[in-house]
Amino acid sequence: QKEVEQNSGPLSVPEGAIASLNCTYSDRVSQSFFWYRQYSGKSPELIMSIYSNGDKEDGRFTAQLNKASQYVSLLIRDSQPSDSATYLCAVRDGGSQGNLIFGKGTKLSVKP
Amino acid sequence: DADVTQTPRNRITKTGKRIMLECSQTKGHDRMYWYRQDPGLGLRLIYYSFDVKDINKGEISDGYSVSRQAQAKFSLSLESAIPNQTALYFCATSGPGQGNYGYTFGSGTRLTVV
């Protein structure tokens, strides 16, 4: 059973701080990784994708990938109350079908 | 218009009733998915389809059926609804199963079975 693990949280950070969200995965041949943001009662929204080891930055968001450690992270700089949401990590199955495997998500709360 | 449209947005139904949730997409993608989401359990895959003639069961398909009427349309049916099928249901679509194609989700259907 291929798995994606995330700390369920809640992770609470003060406004303006850096929020660090982590994800580990079991499928060693996975090549594509995604972060989704989901507000309560709403649908998941894709915010970042990463395929190569290292960092990928997009505005206040930085995704980090370490394939050797099977570890993906998302950093949110200058956190805002509007960033309060659940963040889902998704990993593409390295098998032939290539479906995404989702973690259960980490709930982030940014306190003003 | 949204890329992925789900109807209805909310539905309350009685135990034993048959209900259909509908999904349509305008992205021209071949792949479509149905998920349910319950608090603490994350997204769980019910069925998925890679084209009109290719339908596959996910991890929790019991009690559900699907129909892929066209490339753009993928419907989920609950043949005889039961209370533990109360959940938030999402349809999603994606490009090929490789590379940088993530999923695009619909707005969801909140289903309550009483």
Coordinates of C-alpha atoms in Angstrom, one line a residue:
Chain A
Q1 CA 0.0 0.0 0.0
K2 CA 1.6 3.2 -1.2
E3 CA 1.2 6.0 1.4
V4 CA 1.6 9.7 1.9
E5 CA 2.0 10.8 5.5
Q6 CA 1.4 14.3 6.9
N7 CA 1.1 15.5 10.4
S8 CA -2.6 16.3 10.9
G9 CA -1.9 19.4 13.0
P10 CA -3.2 21.8 13.8
L11 CA -0.1 23.8 13.1
S12 CA -0.5 27.2 14.6
V13 CA 1.8 30.1 13.6
P14 CA 1.7 33.8 14.3
E15 CA 1.0 36.2 11.4
G16 CA 4.2 37.1 9.6
A17 CA 6.0 33.9 10.6
I18 CA 7.2 31.1 8.3
A19 CA 4.9 28.0 8.3
S20 CA 6.6 24.7 7.5
L21 CA 4.5 21.8 6.3
N22 CA 6.0 18.4 5.8
C23 CA 5.1 15.2 3.9
T24 CA 6.8 11.8 3.5
Y25 CA 5.9 9.2 0.9
S26 CA 6.5 5.5 0.5
D27 CA 6.8 5.1 -3.3
R28 CA 10.5 5.3 -4.2
V29 CA 9.8 5.7 -7.9
S30 CA 7.4 8.7 -7.6
Q31 CA 8.5 11.6 -9.7
S32 CA 5.9 14.3 -9.3
F33 CA 4.7 16.0 -6.2
F34 CA 1.9 18.5 -5.5
W35 CA 0.6 20.7 -2.7
Y36 CA -3.1 21.6 -2.5
R37 CA -4.8 24.1 -0.3
Q38 CA -8.3 23.4 1.0
Y39 CA -10.4 25.9 2.8
S40 CA -13.1 24.4 5.1
G41 CA -16.0 23.1 3.0
K42 CA -14.3 24.0 -0.2
S43 CA -12.5 22.0 -2.9
P44 CA -8.7 21.4 -3.0
E45 CA -6.8 24.0 -5.0
L46 CA -3.4 23.3 -6.6
I47 CA -0.8 25.7 -5.3
M48 CA 2.6 24.1 -6.0
S49 CA 4.1 21.3 -8.0
I50 CA 7.7 20.1 -7.9
Y51 CA 9.6 17.4 -9.8
S52 CA 13.3 17.9 -9.2
N53 CA 15.3 17.7 -6.0
G54 CA 15.8 21.1 -4.4
D55 CA 13.6 24.2 -4.0
K56 CA 10.9 25.7 -6.1
E57 CA 9.7 29.2 -5.2
D58 CA 6.4 30.8 -6.2
G59 CA 5.7 34.1 -4.4
R60 CA 5.4 33.4 -0.7
F61 CA 5.4 29.6 -1.3
T62 CA 8.5 27.4 -1.5
A63 CA 8.3 23.7 -2.2
Q64 CA 11.2 21.5 -1.2
L65 CA 11.9 18.0 -2.5
N66 CA 14.4 15.4 -1.3
K67 CA 13.8 12.2 -3.2
A68 CA 16.6 10.3 -1.4
S69 CA 14.8 10.9 1.9
Q70 CA 11.3 10.6 0.3
Y71 CA 10.4 14.0 1.8
V72 CA 8.5 17.0 0.5
S73 CA 7.8 20.2 2.3
L74 CA 6.0 23.5 1.8
L75 CA 7.2 26.7 3.3
I76 CA 4.9 29.7 3.5
R77 CA 6.7 32.9 4.2
D78 CA 5.0 36.0 5.8
S79 CA 2.0 33.8 6.8
Q80 CA -1.3 35.6 6.7
P81 CA -4.6 34.7 8.4
S82 CA -6.0 34.0 4.9
D83 CA -3.4 31.1 4.7
S84 CA -5.4 29.3 7.4
A85 CA -6.5 26.1 5.6
T86 CA -5.8 22.4 5.3
Y87 CA -2.8 21.6 3.1
L88 CA -2.8 18.4 1.2
C89 CA 0.3 16.7 -0.1
A90 CA -0.1 14.6 -3.2
V91 CA 2.4 12.2 -4.8
R92 CA 2.0 10.7 -8.3
D93 CA 2.0 6.9 -8.2
G94 CA 5.1 5.7 -9.9
G95 CA 3.2 2.8 -11.4
S96 CA 1.7 2.7 -14.9
Q97 CA -1.6 4.5 -14.0
G98 CA 0.0 7.5 -12.5
N99 CA -2.8 8.5 -10.2
L100 CA -2.2 10.9 -7.4
I101 CA -2.0 9.6 -3.8
F102 CA -3.1 12.1 -1.3
G103 CA -2.1 12.6 2.3
K104 CA -4.8 13.4 4.8
G105 CA -3.7 17.0 5.2
T106 CA -2.2 19.3 7.7
K107 CA -4.5 22.0 9.2
L108 CA -2.7 25.4 9.4
S109 CA -3.9 28.2 11.6
V110 CA -2.3 31.6 11.3
K111 CA -3.1 33.8 14.3
P112 CA -3.3 37.6 13.8
Chain B
D1 CA -17.8 29.0 -16.1
A2 CA -15.9 26.6 -13.9
D3 CA -13.6 24.1 -15.4
V4 CA -15.3 21.3 -13.4
T5 CA -18.9 21.6 -12.5
Q6 CA -20.7 19.4 -10.0
T7 CA -24.4 19.2 -9.5
P8 CA -26.2 19.4 -7.1
R9 CA -24.1 21.4 -4.6
N10 CA -26.1 20.1 -1.7
R11 CA -28.5 17.2 -1.4
I12 CA -30.4 15.7 1.5
T13 CA -31.9 12.3 0.7
K14 CA -33.5 9.4 2.6
T15 CA -32.1 6.0 3.4
G16 CA -32.7 3.6 0.5
K17 CA -33.2 6.2 -2.2
R18 CA -31.2 6.2 -5.4
I19 CA -29.3 9.3 -6.0
M20 CA -27.0 10.5 -8.9
L21 CA -24.3 13.1 -8.6
E22 CA -23.2 14.7 -11.9
C23 CA -19.9 16.1 -13.0
S24 CA -18.9 17.8 -16.2
Q25 CA -15.6 19.3 -17.3
T26 CA -14.5 21.7 -20.0
K27 CA -10.7 21.1 -19.8
G28 CA -10.8 18.4 -22.5
H29 CA -9.1 15.9 -20.3
D30 CA -9.6 12.2 -20.6
R31 CA -9.1 11.3 -16.9
M32 CA -11.9 11.8 -14.4
Y33 CA -12.2 10.8 -10.7
W34 CA -14.7 10.7 -7.9
Y35 CA -13.7 11.1 -4.3
R36 CA -15.4 11.3 -1.0
Q37 CA -14.0 13.3 1.9
D38 CA -14.9 12.7 5.6
P39 CA -13.4 14.5 8.5
G40 CA -10.1 12.9 9.6
L41 CA -10.1 10.4 6.7
G42 CA -8.9 12.6 3.9
L43 CA -9.8 12.1 0.2
R44 CA -10.8 8.6 -0.6
L45 CA -11.0 7.4 -4.2
I46 CA -14.3 5.9 -5.3
Y47 CA -14.0 5.4 -9.0
Y48 CA -11.9 6.7 -11.8
S49 CA -12.0 6.7 -15.6
F50 CA -9.2 7.1 -18.1
D51 CA -11.6 7.4 -21.1
V52 CA -15.2 6.6 -22.0
K53 CA -14.5 2.8 -22.2
D54 CA -12.1 2.6 -19.2
I55 CA -13.7 2.7 -15.8
N56 CA -11.9 1.5 -12.6
K57 CA -12.8 0.9 -9.0
G58 CA -11.0 2.9 -6.4
E59 CA -10.5 2.0 -2.7
I60 CA -14.1 2.4 -1.6
S61 CA -16.4 1.5 -4.5
D62 CA -18.9 -0.7 -2.7
G63 CA -22.3 0.9 -2.7
Y64 CA -21.5 3.2 -5.6
S65 CA -21.6 3.0 -9.4
V66 CA -20.5 5.3 -12.2
S67 CA -21.3 6.2 -15.8
R68 CA -19.0 7.9 -18.2
Q69 CA -21.4 9.3 -20.7
A70 CA -18.9 11.3 -22.7
Q71 CA -15.4 12.5 -22.4
A72 CA -16.7 15.5 -20.5
K73 CA -19.3 13.8 -18.2
F74 CA -18.8 11.4 -15.3
S75 CA -21.7 10.6 -13.0
L76 CA -21.7 8.9 -9.6
S77 CA -24.7 6.9 -8.4
L78 CA -25.6 5.7 -5.0
E79 CA -27.9 2.8 -5.7
S80 CA -29.5 2.6 -2.2
A81 CA -28.2 5.4 0.0
I82 CA -27.3 4.7 3.6
P83 CA -26.4 7.2 6.4
N84 CA -22.7 6.4 6.4
Q85 CA -22.5 7.7 2.8
T86 CA -23.1 11.2 4.2
A87 CA -19.9 13.0 3.1
L88 CA -18.5 15.7 0.8
Y89 CA -18.1 14.4 -2.7
F90 CA -15.6 15.7 -5.2
C91 CA -15.1 15.1 -8.9
A92 CA -11.8 15.8 -10.4
T93 CA -10.1 15.7 -13.9
S94 CA -6.5 15.6 -15.0
G95 CA -4.3 15.3 -18.0
P96 CA -2.0 12.3 -18.7
G97 CA -0.8 10.4 -15.6
Q98 CA 2.7 11.7 -15.8
G99 CA 4.7 14.9 -15.4
N100 CA 3.2 18.1 -14.2
Y101 CA -0.5 17.3 -14.5
G102 CA -2.2 17.8 -11.2
Y103 CA -5.9 17.4 -10.6
T104 CA -8.6 20.1 -11.0
F105 CA -11.4 19.6 -8.6
G106 CA -15.1 20.6 -8.8
S107 CA -16.7 22.6 -6.0
G108 CA -18.1 19.5 -4.4
T109 CA -21.5 18.0 -3.5
R110 CA -22.4 17.9 0.2
L111 CA -24.6 14.8 0.6
T112 CA -26.6 14.0 3.7
V113 CA -28.4 10.7 4.0
V114 CA -31.1 10.7 6.7

